[in-house]
mmCIF file of C-alpha atoms and ligand atoms in Angstrom:
data_model
loop_
_atom_site.group_PDB
_atom_site.id
_atom_site.type_symbol
_atom_site.label_atom_id
_atom_site.label_comp_id
_atom_site.label_asym_id
_atom_site.label_seq_id
_atom_site.Cartn_x
_atom_site.Cartn_y
_atom_site.Cartn_z
ATOM 1 C CA MET A 1 -31.126 -17.278 4.482
ATOM 2 C CA THR A 2 -28.792 -14.311 4.659
ATOM 3 C CA ASP A 3 -29.758 -11.341 2.533
ATOM 4 C CA ILE A 4 -26.544 -9.613 1.544
ATOM 5 C CA ASP A 5 -28.044 -6.096 1.355
ATOM 6 C CA THR A 6 -29.563 -6.433 4.807
ATOM 7 C CA LEU A 7 -26.291 -7.807 6.083
ATOM 8 C CA ILE A 8 -24.439 -4.788 4.707
ATOM 9 C CA ALA A 9 -27.023 -2.380 6.128
ATOM 10 C CA ASN A 10 -26.711 -4.075 9.512
ATOM 11 C CA THR A 11 -22.950 -4.146 9.650
ATOM 12 C CA ILE A 12 -21.202 -1.549 7.479
ATOM 13 C CA ARG A 13 -20.961 2.053 8.700
ATOM 14 C CA GLU A 14 -23.392 4.437 7.081
ATOM 15 C CA ASP A 15 -20.682 6.839 5.870
ATOM 16 C CA VAL A 16 -18.751 3.946 4.336
ATOM 17 C CA ARG A 17 -21.856 2.685 2.555
ATOM 18 C CA ALA A 18 -22.481 6.187 1.215
ATOM 19 C CA GLY A 19 -18.886 6.679 0.059
ATOM 20 C CA HIS A 20 -16.762 5.254 -2.738
ATOM 21 C CA SER A 21 -13.374 3.602 -3.132
ATOM 22 C CA TYR A 22 -10.308 5.621 -4.038
ATOM 23 C CA LYS A 23 -10.513 5.706 -7.844
ATOM 24 C CA VAL A 24 -7.471 4.783 -9.911
ATOM 25 C CA PRO A 25 -8.090 4.706 -13.687
ATOM 26 C CA ASP A 26 -6.789 1.744 -15.687
ATOM 27 C CA ALA A 27 -3.670 3.076 -17.383
ATOM 28 C CA SER A 28 -2.703 0.222 -19.681
ATOM 29 C CA GLY A 29 -1.785 1.586 -23.103
ATOM 30 C CA TYR A 30 -1.652 5.166 -21.791
ATOM 31 C CA ILE A 31 1.165 7.569 -21.056
ATOM 32 C CA LYS A 32 0.679 7.909 -17.342
ATOM 33 C CA LEU A 33 1.040 11.494 -16.206
ATOM 34 C CA ASP A 34 -1.636 11.460 -13.525
ATOM 35 C CA ALA A 35 0.048 10.050 -10.419
ATOM 36 C CA MET A 36 3.383 11.837 -9.936
ATOM 37 C CA GLU A 37 5.452 8.743 -10.571
ATOM 38 C CA ASN A 38 9.099 8.889 -11.599
ATOM 39 C CA PRO A 39 9.172 7.689 -15.247
ATOM 40 C CA TYR A 40 12.712 6.322 -14.908
ATOM 41 C CA GLU A 41 13.524 2.826 -13.728
ATOM 42 C CA LEU A 42 16.732 1.743 -12.037
ATOM 43 C CA PRO A 43 19.610 1.266 -14.517
ATOM 44 C CA ASP A 44 20.109 -2.339 -15.678
ATOM 45 C CA PRO A 45 23.201 -3.211 -13.582
ATOM 46 C CA LEU A 46 21.366 -2.087 -10.449
ATOM 47 C CA ARG A 47 18.273 -4.072 -11.421
ATOM 48 C CA THR A 48 20.390 -7.189 -11.767
ATOM 49 C CA GLU A 49 21.978 -6.612 -8.373
ATOM 50 C CA LEU A 50 18.585 -5.953 -6.809
ATOM 51 C CA ALA A 51 17.245 -9.184 -8.309
ATOM 52 C CA THR A 52 19.962 -11.112 -6.488
ATOM 53 C CA ARG A 53 19.196 -9.378 -3.222
ATOM 54 C CA LEU A 54 15.477 -10.046 -3.602
ATOM 55 C CA ALA A 55 16.168 -13.708 -4.399
ATOM 56 C CA ASP A 56 17.968 -13.931 -1.064
ATOM 57 C CA ALA A 57 15.110 -12.391 0.898
ATOM 58 C CA VAL A 58 13.686 -14.723 3.512
ATOM 59 C CA LEU A 59 10.076 -15.080 2.445
ATOM 60 C CA ASN A 60 8.989 -17.860 4.771
ATOM 61 C CA ARG A 61 9.572 -15.756 7.900
ATOM 62 C CA TYR A 62 7.904 -12.616 9.113
ATOM 63 C CA PRO A 63 10.019 -9.499 8.674
ATOM 64 C CA VAL A 64 12.385 -8.606 11.536
ATOM 65 C CA ALA A 65 9.889 -6.577 13.501
ATOM 66 C CA SER A 66 12.172 -3.713 14.465
ATOM 67 C CA TYR A 67 13.144 -2.874 10.859
ATOM 68 C CA ALA A 68 16.340 -1.654 12.518
ATOM 69 C CA THR A 69 18.583 -1.763 9.425
ATOM 70 C CA LEU A 70 16.157 0.040 7.152
ATOM 71 C CA LYS A 71 15.416 2.687 9.783
ATOM 72 C CA GLN A 72 19.136 3.201 10.330
ATOM 73 C CA LYS A 73 19.675 3.729 6.602
ATOM 74 C CA ILE A 74 16.821 6.233 6.500
ATOM 75 C CA ARG A 75 18.219 8.120 9.498
ATOM 76 C CA ASP A 76 21.716 8.120 8.031
ATOM 77 C CA ASN A 77 20.857 9.043 4.440
ATOM 78 C CA LEU A 78 17.793 11.219 4.603
ATOM 79 C CA GLY A 79 18.717 13.933 7.061
ATOM 80 C CA VAL A 80 16.942 12.801 10.231
ATOM 81 C CA PRO A 81 18.482 14.830 13.097
ATOM 82 C CA ALA A 82 20.430 13.050 15.839
ATOM 83 C CA GLY A 83 18.155 11.825 18.625
ATOM 84 C CA TYR A 84 15.172 11.506 16.260
ATOM 85 C CA ASP A 85 13.824 8.308 14.827
ATOM 86 C CA VAL A 86 11.323 7.124 12.193
ATOM 87 C CA ILE A 87 8.378 4.791 11.940
ATOM 88 C CA LEU A 88 7.607 3.135 8.627
ATOM 89 C CA GLY A 89 4.371 2.850 6.717
ATOM 90 C CA ASN A 90 3.046 0.944 3.729
ATOM 91 C CA GLY A 91 3.276 4.183 1.781
ATOM 92 C CA SER A 92 2.740 7.480 3.554
ATOM 93 C CA ASP A 93 -0.951 6.700 3.020
ATOM 94 C CA GLU A 94 -0.679 4.240 5.879
ATOM 95 C CA ILE A 95 1.160 6.748 8.046
ATOM 96 C CA ILE A 96 -1.646 9.270 7.566
ATOM 97 C CA SER A 97 -4.051 6.595 8.694
ATOM 98 C CA ILE A 98 -1.855 5.683 11.697
ATOM 99 C CA LEU A 99 -1.692 9.343 12.743
ATOM 100 C CA CYS A 100 -5.459 9.702 12.533
ATOM 101 C CA THR A 101 -6.120 6.463 14.390
ATOM 102 C CA ALA A 102 -3.770 7.511 17.186
ATOM 103 C CA CYS A 103 -5.281 10.995 17.504
ATOM 104 C CA ALA A 104 -8.987 10.168 17.106
ATOM 105 C CA ARG A 105 -9.710 10.800 20.763
ATOM 106 C CA GLN A 106 -13.294 11.210 21.838
ATOM 107 C CA SER A 107 -13.511 14.077 24.245
ATOM 108 C CA PRO A 108 -16.175 16.404 25.585
ATOM 109 C CA ASP A 109 -13.624 19.195 25.047
ATOM 110 C CA ASP A 110 -14.207 18.885 21.297
ATOM 111 C CA LYS A 111 -17.333 20.545 19.908
ATOM 112 C CA SER A 112 -18.756 17.390 18.358
ATOM 113 C CA GLY A 113 -17.089 15.109 20.856
ATOM 114 C CA ARG A 114 -14.701 14.128 18.068
ATOM 115 C CA ALA A 115 -11.140 15.248 17.484
ATOM 116 C CA VAL A 116 -10.437 17.441 14.469
ATOM 117 C CA VAL A 117 -8.063 17.132 11.533
ATOM 118 C CA LEU A 118 -7.413 20.458 9.829
ATOM 119 C CA ALA A 119 -5.731 21.156 6.495
ATOM 120 C CA PRO A 120 -5.563 23.952 3.974
ATOM 121 C CA THR A 121 -7.628 23.035 0.914
ATOM 122 C CA PRO A 122 -7.325 21.909 -1.801
ATOM 123 C CA ALA A 123 -5.168 19.226 -0.195
ATOM 124 C CA PHE A 124 -4.173 15.614 -0.697
ATOM 125 C CA VAL A 125 -7.471 13.717 -0.464
ATOM 126 C CA MET A 126 -6.223 11.064 1.967
ATOM 127 C CA PHE A 127 -6.058 13.622 4.784
ATOM 128 C CA GLN A 128 -9.826 13.928 4.687
ATOM 129 C CA ARG A 129 -10.530 10.257 3.975
ATOM 130 C CA SER A 130 -8.293 8.990 6.772
ATOM 131 C CA ALA A 131 -9.773 11.499 9.210
ATOM 132 C CA GLN A 132 -13.260 10.324 8.314
ATOM 133 C CA PHE A 133 -12.415 6.629 8.584
ATOM 134 C CA ALA A 134 -10.821 7.219 11.970
ATOM 135 C CA GLY A 135 -14.011 8.932 13.129
ATOM 136 C CA MET A 136 -12.577 12.447 13.242
ATOM 137 C CA ASP A 137 -14.023 15.717 12.000
ATOM 138 C CA TYR A 138 -12.249 17.328 9.064
ATOM 139 C CA VAL A 139 -11.929 21.088 8.674
ATOM 140 C CA GLY A 140 -10.600 22.448 5.373
ATOM 141 C CA VAL A 141 -9.395 26.052 5.244
ATOM 142 C CA PRO A 142 -9.300 27.407 1.668
ATOM 143 C CA LEU A 143 -5.988 28.591 0.279
ATOM 144 C CA GLN A 144 -5.791 32.020 -1.295
ATOM 145 C CA ALA A 145 -6.331 32.398 -5.039
ATOM 146 C CA ASP A 146 -2.566 32.187 -5.659
ATOM 147 C CA PHE A 147 -2.545 28.940 -3.613
ATOM 148 C CA SER A 148 -0.616 30.483 -0.718
ATOM 149 C CA LEU A 149 -1.774 29.812 2.846
ATOM 150 C CA ASP A 150 -4.440 32.103 4.252
ATOM 151 C CA LEU A 151 -2.586 32.460 7.534
ATOM 152 C CA PRO A 152 -5.183 34.534 9.427
ATOM 153 C CA ALA A 153 -7.887 32.037 8.414
ATOM 154 C CA MET A 154 -5.684 29.092 9.421
ATOM 155 C CA LEU A 155 -4.919 30.645 12.817
ATOM 156 C CA ALA A 156 -8.577 31.489 13.398
ATOM 157 C CA ALA A 157 -9.616 27.929 12.493
ATOM 158 C CA ILE A 158 -6.964 26.510 14.812
ATOM 159 C CA ALA A 159 -8.220 28.705 17.665
ATOM 160 C CA GLU A 160 -11.818 27.700 16.975
ATOM 161 C CA HIS A 161 -11.439 23.965 16.316
ATOM 162 C CA LYS A 162 -8.353 23.042 18.371
ATOM 163 C CA PRO A 163 -7.292 20.404 15.837
ATOM 164 C CA ALA A 164 -5.364 17.392 17.109
ATOM 165 C CA LEU A 165 -3.659 17.176 13.691
ATOM 166 C CA VAL A 166 -2.868 19.768 11.043
ATOM 167 C CA PHE A 167 -1.611 18.398 7.726
ATOM 168 C CA LEU A 168 0.567 20.710 5.632
ATOM 169 C CA ALA A 169 1.920 19.237 2.420
ATOM 170 C CA TYR A 170 5.211 20.954 1.587
ATOM 171 C CA PRO A 171 5.043 21.283 -1.437
ATOM 172 C CA ASN A 172 1.279 21.025 -1.617
ATOM 173 C CA ASN A 173 -0.603 18.521 -3.759
ATOM 174 C CA PRO A 174 -2.514 19.303 -6.003
ATOM 175 C CA THR A 175 -1.196 22.871 -6.353
ATOM 176 C CA GLY A 176 2.552 22.137 -6.462
ATOM 177 C CA ASN A 177 3.695 25.210 -4.533
ATOM 178 C CA LEU A 178 5.709 25.487 -1.349
ATOM 179 C CA PHE A 179 3.917 27.395 1.376
ATOM 180 C CA ALA A 180 5.877 30.260 2.929
ATOM 181 C CA SER A 181 8.004 28.667 5.646
ATOM 182 C CA GLU A 182 7.194 31.484 8.083
ATOM 183 C CA ASP A 183 3.473 30.698 7.671
ATOM 184 C CA VAL A 184 4.131 27.024 8.387
ATOM 185 C CA ILE A 185 6.126 27.995 11.481
ATOM 186 C CA ALA A 186 3.359 30.335 12.682
ATOM 187 C CA ILE A 187 0.917 27.405 12.443
ATOM 188 C CA ILE A 188 3.235 25.031 14.297
ATOM 189 C CA GLU A 189 3.722 27.641 17.034
ATOM 190 C CA ALA A 190 -0.006 28.332 17.293
ATOM 191 C CA LEU A 191 -0.650 24.624 17.851
ATOM 192 C CA GLY A 192 1.785 24.553 20.781
ATOM 193 C CA ASP A 193 0.999 21.552 22.931
ATOM 194 C CA THR A 194 -2.597 21.200 21.747
ATOM 195 C CA GLY A 195 -2.000 19.835 18.257
ATOM 196 C CA ILE A 196 0.522 18.064 16.040
ATOM 197 C CA ALA A 197 1.647 19.647 12.782
ATOM 198 C CA VAL A 198 2.330 17.017 10.131
ATOM 199 C CA VAL A 199 4.631 18.440 7.472
ATOM 200 C CA ASP A 200 4.072 16.108 4.511
ATOM 201 C CA GLU A 201 7.200 16.221 2.383
ATOM 202 C CA ALA A 202 6.194 13.664 -0.247
ATOM 203 C CA TYR A 203 7.715 15.903 -2.940
ATOM 204 C CA GLN A 204 10.876 16.821 -1.024
ATOM 205 C CA PRO A 205 13.192 15.155 -3.596
ATOM 206 C CA PHE A 206 12.088 17.860 -6.036
ATOM 207 C CA ALA A 207 11.609 20.761 -3.624
ATOM 208 C CA ARG A 208 15.086 20.314 -2.159
ATOM 209 C CA THR A 209 14.020 22.071 1.016
ATOM 210 C CA SER A 210 12.723 20.562 4.202
ATOM 211 C CA PHE A 211 11.542 21.061 7.752
ATOM 212 C CA MET A 212 13.418 17.935 8.853
ATOM 213 C CA GLU A 213 16.318 19.821 10.395
ATOM 214 C CA ARG A 214 13.894 21.927 12.462
ATOM 215 C CA LEU A 215 12.535 18.891 14.338
ATOM 216 C CA PRO A 216 14.514 19.731 17.509
ATOM 217 C CA GLN A 217 12.998 23.232 17.538
ATOM 218 C CA TYR A 218 9.368 22.099 17.373
ATOM 219 C CA PRO A 219 8.401 19.060 19.451
ATOM 220 C CA ASN A 220 4.833 19.204 18.079
ATOM 221 C CA MET A 221 6.017 18.901 14.473
ATOM 222 C CA VAL A 222 6.462 15.587 12.657
ATOM 223 C CA VAL A 223 7.875 15.188 9.156
ATOM 224 C CA MET A 224 6.398 12.616 6.789
ATOM 225 C CA ARG A 225 8.040 11.471 3.569
ATOM 226 C CA THR A 226 7.805 8.685 1.036
ATOM 227 C CA LEU A 227 10.044 6.866 -1.411
ATOM 228 C CA SER A 228 7.173 6.892 -3.933
ATOM 229 C CA LYS A 229 7.973 10.089 -5.816
ATOM 230 C CA LEU A 230 11.687 9.415 -5.716
ATOM 231 C CA GLY A 231 11.161 6.457 -8.026
ATOM 232 C CA LEU A 232 9.857 3.617 -5.871
ATOM 233 C CA ALA A 233 6.092 4.053 -5.871
ATOM 234 C CA GLY A 234 5.713 0.319 -6.456
ATOM 235 C CA ILE A 235 7.368 -0.772 -3.215
ATOM 236 C CA ARG A 236 5.120 1.374 -0.985
ATOM 237 C CA LEU A 237 7.343 2.833 1.693
ATOM 238 C CA GLY A 238 6.665 5.957 3.688
ATOM 239 C CA TYR A 239 8.345 7.161 6.859
ATOM 240 C CA LEU A 240 7.602 9.584 9.622
ATOM 241 C CA ALA A 241 10.347 11.332 11.560
ATOM 242 C CA ALA A 242 9.602 12.717 15.006
ATOM 243 C CA ALA A 243 10.666 12.756 18.612
ATOM 244 C CA PRO A 244 10.934 9.156 19.906
ATOM 245 C CA ALA A 245 8.276 9.761 22.613
ATOM 246 C CA LEU A 246 5.686 10.697 19.978
ATOM 247 C CA LEU A 247 6.716 7.837 17.699
ATOM 248 C CA ASP A 248 6.203 5.399 20.586
ATOM 249 C CA GLN A 249 2.551 6.437 20.651
ATOM 250 C CA PHE A 250 2.049 6.119 16.887
ATOM 251 C CA ASP A 251 3.817 2.781 16.888
ATOM 252 C CA LYS A 252 1.113 1.353 19.149
ATOM 253 C CA VAL A 253 -1.472 1.577 16.364
ATOM 254 C CA ARG A 254 0.828 0.492 13.530
ATOM 255 C CA PRO A 255 -0.019 -2.995 12.280
ATOM 256 C CA PRO A 256 2.887 -5.313 13.104
ATOM 257 C CA TYR A 257 5.034 -6.342 10.112
ATOM 258 C CA ASN A 258 3.419 -3.600 7.987
ATOM 259 C CA ILE A 259 6.508 -3.433 5.763
ATOM 260 C CA ASN A 260 7.014 -6.653 3.841
ATOM 261 C CA VAL A 261 10.468 -8.170 3.362
ATOM 262 C CA LEU A 262 10.571 -7.456 -0.386
ATOM 263 C CA THR A 263 9.915 -3.773 0.259
ATOM 264 C CA GLN A 264 12.466 -3.799 3.035
ATOM 265 C CA VAL A 265 15.177 -5.332 0.824
ATOM 266 C CA ALA A 266 14.376 -3.074 -2.133
ATOM 267 C CA ALA A 267 14.335 0.055 0.021
ATOM 268 C CA GLU A 268 17.624 -0.771 1.708
ATOM 269 C CA PHE A 269 19.112 -1.367 -1.735
ATOM 270 C CA ALA A 270 17.733 1.907 -3.082
ATOM 271 C CA LEU A 271 19.084 3.855 -0.130
ATOM 272 C CA ASP A 272 22.533 2.458 -0.916
ATOM 273 C CA HIS A 273 22.118 3.996 -4.378
ATOM 274 C CA LEU A 274 20.392 7.207 -3.487
ATOM 275 C CA ASP A 275 22.705 9.122 -5.832
ATOM 276 C CA VAL A 276 21.042 7.426 -8.832
ATOM 277 C CA LEU A 277 17.554 8.406 -7.683
ATOM 278 C CA ASP A 278 18.685 11.915 -6.788
ATOM 279 C CA ALA A 279 20.133 12.359 -10.272
ATOM 280 C CA GLN A 280 16.800 11.278 -11.772
ATOM 281 C CA ALA A 281 14.998 13.814 -9.596
ATOM 282 C CA ALA A 282 17.437 16.525 -10.683
ATOM 283 C CA SER A 283 16.801 15.815 -14.356
ATOM 284 C CA LEU A 284 13.047 15.848 -13.734
ATOM 285 C CA ASN A 285 13.485 19.276 -12.143
ATOM 286 C CA ASP A 286 15.208 20.485 -15.313
ATOM 287 C CA ALA A 287 12.393 19.002 -17.377
ATOM 288 C CA ARG A 288 9.882 20.739 -15.118
ATOM 289 C CA SER A 289 11.389 24.150 -15.913
ATOM 290 C CA GLU A 290 11.304 23.420 -19.642
ATOM 291 C CA LEU A 291 7.762 22.107 -19.583
ATOM 292 C CA ALA A 292 6.533 25.029 -17.485
ATOM 293 C CA ALA A 293 8.117 27.538 -19.875
ATOM 294 C CA ALA A 294 6.669 25.768 -22.923
ATOM 295 C CA MET A 295 3.174 25.734 -21.419
ATOM 296 C CA ALA A 296 3.399 29.341 -20.267
ATOM 297 C CA ALA A 297 3.984 30.336 -23.896
ATOM 298 C CA LEU A 298 0.616 28.856 -24.935
ATOM 299 C CA PRO A 299 -2.374 31.161 -25.279
ATOM 300 C CA GLY A 300 -4.882 31.022 -22.442
ATOM 301 C CA VAL A 301 -2.727 28.798 -20.227
ATOM 302 C CA THR A 302 -1.752 29.894 -16.711
ATOM 303 C CA VAL A 303 1.109 27.929 -15.207
ATOM 304 C CA TYR A 304 1.362 27.873 -11.412
ATOM 305 C CA PRO A 305 4.798 27.697 -9.803
ATOM 306 C CA SER A 306 5.758 24.154 -8.825
ATOM 307 C CA SER A 307 8.403 22.773 -6.502
ATOM 308 C CA ALA A 308 7.182 19.215 -7.071
ATOM 309 C CA ASN A 309 7.380 16.701 -9.948
ATOM 310 C CA PHE A 310 4.082 17.895 -11.346
ATOM 311 C CA ILE A 311 2.699 21.148 -12.675
ATOM 312 C CA THR A 312 -0.759 22.567 -12.147
ATOM 313 C CA VAL A 313 -2.050 24.763 -14.936
ATOM 314 C CA ARG A 314 -5.299 26.515 -15.744
ATOM 315 C CA VAL A 315 -6.588 26.037 -19.268
ATOM 316 C CA PRO A 316 -9.613 27.584 -20.993
ATOM 317 C CA ASP A 317 -11.582 24.309 -20.894
ATOM 318 C CA ALA A 318 -10.181 21.526 -18.702
ATOM 319 C CA GLU A 319 -12.843 19.051 -19.797
ATOM 320 C CA ARG A 320 -11.889 19.494 -23.450
ATOM 321 C CA THR A 321 -8.170 19.365 -22.720
ATOM 322 C CA CYS A 322 -8.482 16.144 -20.728
ATOM 323 C CA ALA A 323 -10.683 14.575 -23.417
ATOM 324 C CA THR A 324 -8.173 15.471 -26.155
ATOM 325 C CA LEU A 325 -5.293 14.124 -24.105
ATOM 326 C CA PHE A 326 -7.227 10.956 -23.312
ATOM 327 C CA ALA A 327 -7.881 10.419 -27.027
ATOM 328 C CA GLU A 328 -4.123 10.833 -27.568
ATOM 329 C CA LYS A 329 -3.577 8.170 -24.896
ATOM 330 C CA VAL A 330 -2.235 10.586 -22.295
ATOM 331 C CA LEU A 331 -3.609 10.408 -18.757
ATOM 332 C CA ILE A 332 -3.527 13.550 -16.619
ATOM 333 C CA LYS A 333 -5.680 14.722 -13.729
ATOM 334 C CA ASN A 334 -8.587 17.093 -14.157
ATOM 335 C CA LEU A 335 -8.699 19.072 -10.900
ATOM 336 C CA SER A 336 -11.741 21.148 -11.831
ATOM 337 C CA LYS A 337 -14.232 19.363 -9.619
ATOM 338 C CA MET A 338 -11.954 19.061 -6.642
ATOM 339 C CA HIS A 339 -12.260 22.591 -5.313
ATOM 340 C CA GLY A 340 -13.652 25.991 -6.305
ATOM 341 C CA LEU A 341 -10.128 27.397 -6.557
ATOM 342 C CA LEU A 342 -9.259 24.805 -9.196
ATOM 343 C CA ALA A 343 -11.830 25.572 -11.878
ATOM 344 C CA ASN A 344 -10.389 24.508 -15.252
ATOM 345 C CA CYS A 345 -7.148 23.385 -13.650
ATOM 346 C CA ILE A 346 -5.295 20.265 -14.710
ATOM 347 C CA ARG A 347 -2.309 18.564 -13.109
ATOM 348 C CA VAL A 348 0.406 16.894 -15.143
ATOM 349 C CA THR A 349 3.312 14.807 -13.881
ATOM 350 C CA VAL A 350 6.701 15.822 -15.262
ATOM 351 C CA SER A 351 8.129 12.919 -17.232
ATOM 352 C CA THR A 352 10.780 12.045 -19.813
ATOM 353 C CA PRO A 353 11.497 14.561 -22.628
ATOM 354 C CA GLU A 354 9.650 12.244 -25.056
ATOM 355 C CA GLU A 355 6.519 11.941 -22.930
ATOM 356 C CA ASN A 356 6.552 15.643 -22.058
ATOM 357 C CA SER A 357 6.645 16.506 -25.727
ATOM 358 C CA ILE A 358 3.755 14.142 -26.581
ATOM 359 C CA PHE A 359 1.801 15.760 -23.763
ATOM 360 C CA LEU A 360 2.676 19.252 -24.922
ATOM 361 C CA ASN A 361 1.575 18.593 -28.498
ATOM 362 C CA ALA A 362 -1.703 17.130 -27.328
ATOM 363 C CA LEU A 363 -2.214 20.068 -24.976
ATOM 364 C CA LYS A 364 -1.661 22.505 -27.872
ATOM 365 C CA ALA A 365 -4.165 20.582 -29.966
ATOM 366 C CA SER A 366 -6.743 20.873 -27.186
ATOM 367 C CA LEU A 367 -6.585 24.658 -26.890
HETATM 368 N N1 LIG B 1 1.231 12.963 0.527
HETATM 369 C C1 LIG B 1 1.038 13.642 -0.600
HETATM 370 C C2 LIG B 1 1.046 15.131 -0.554
HETATM 371 C C3 LIG B 1 0.819 12.952 -1.796
HETATM 372 O O1 LIG B 1 0.600 13.653 -2.926
HETATM 373 C C4 LIG B 1 0.821 11.543 -1.804
HETATM 374 C C5 LIG B 1 0.582 10.715 -3.048
HETATM 375 N N2 LIG B 1 0.102 11.298 -4.141
HETATM 376 C C6 LIG B 1 1.027 10.888 -0.603
HETATM 377 C C7 LIG B 1 1.244 11.629 0.548
HETATM 378 C C8 LIG B 1 0.986 9.388 -0.499
HETATM 379 O O2 LIG B 1 2.111 8.799 -1.022
HETATM 380 P P1 LIG B 1 2.506 7.285 -0.787
HETATM 381 O O3 LIG B 1 1.361 6.608 -0.074
HETATM 382 O O4 LIG B 1 2.759 6.735 -2.136
HETATM 383 O O5 LIG B 1 3.724 7.313 0.076
#
């Protein structure tokens, strides 16, 4: 007879057994301001047109493995410099995992025999999780109290740990700010030919600034983006732009056919209508300014500058604020336990004027 617990103990990695799944709260019946989604859907005429295109998708065949058309549209519409290409991921989550898998060398040159992933912290949690699952060491370098990069500490950590990968989210999640570009460049230059700098531009549609055009200057830099925040979180499509020689290496560990045909069709369609999504992002940026100003006027609330579609604020009692909002059926993220720098911080996704105002009223009630 097989005993399931013994089986698990005999087969599953110890760190996996000790860990937990990525938690996503059930949001049904709630106003969902916890995951940086775009609250707007495609306009009806576009939805109808998309439905026709999806109906024509060839579901009985594997996707065309090269994804040539979709990649071409990304290169043409999203600012990828000439001579550079992209690989695609099932969300940028998968690209983070591909990067870690490709770079998880085991070498006596590394202190623990394992390659290192380094990131300023607090950071997007998947950097650490993917590093761990790939068998890499993770080094987090705390940001300064104003959430800017601690450049001397970053450079010292790079010299000490010789990371194979450095993740820099630009703007950063969960803090929302853009790091100083000269700090990012100093890090890329310090890595030279010993490490790859991954500039994660998930929030680029809102930041409206990018390292993409600097790709030719820095061969050890790669730029990762996603369609998720732009309004297509449901289709799961991320992309990574880099020099073709580097992409060839990453492509070796990418699961074949990782982008399904429905995603492919929907993404190609969306890229033909990028103006619609861009206009939504622009109106969310306007809403962000209004929401930030309204929150800044509240007693005891500190609003941190954001270049993303979310705002991080410090409140007197984050636990109480989140509980009040939850009772009002509004989901936000309590960042308090994530990092020492985030005590009593909450993160709210910018949404429609109606949802922002429901959030704001509930926030006021919680103070
Ligand atoms: N990078 C950052 C900085 C993020 O905040 C997120 C999602 N919250 C991702 C990457 C992953 O995005 P996706 O997998 O939806 O492309």
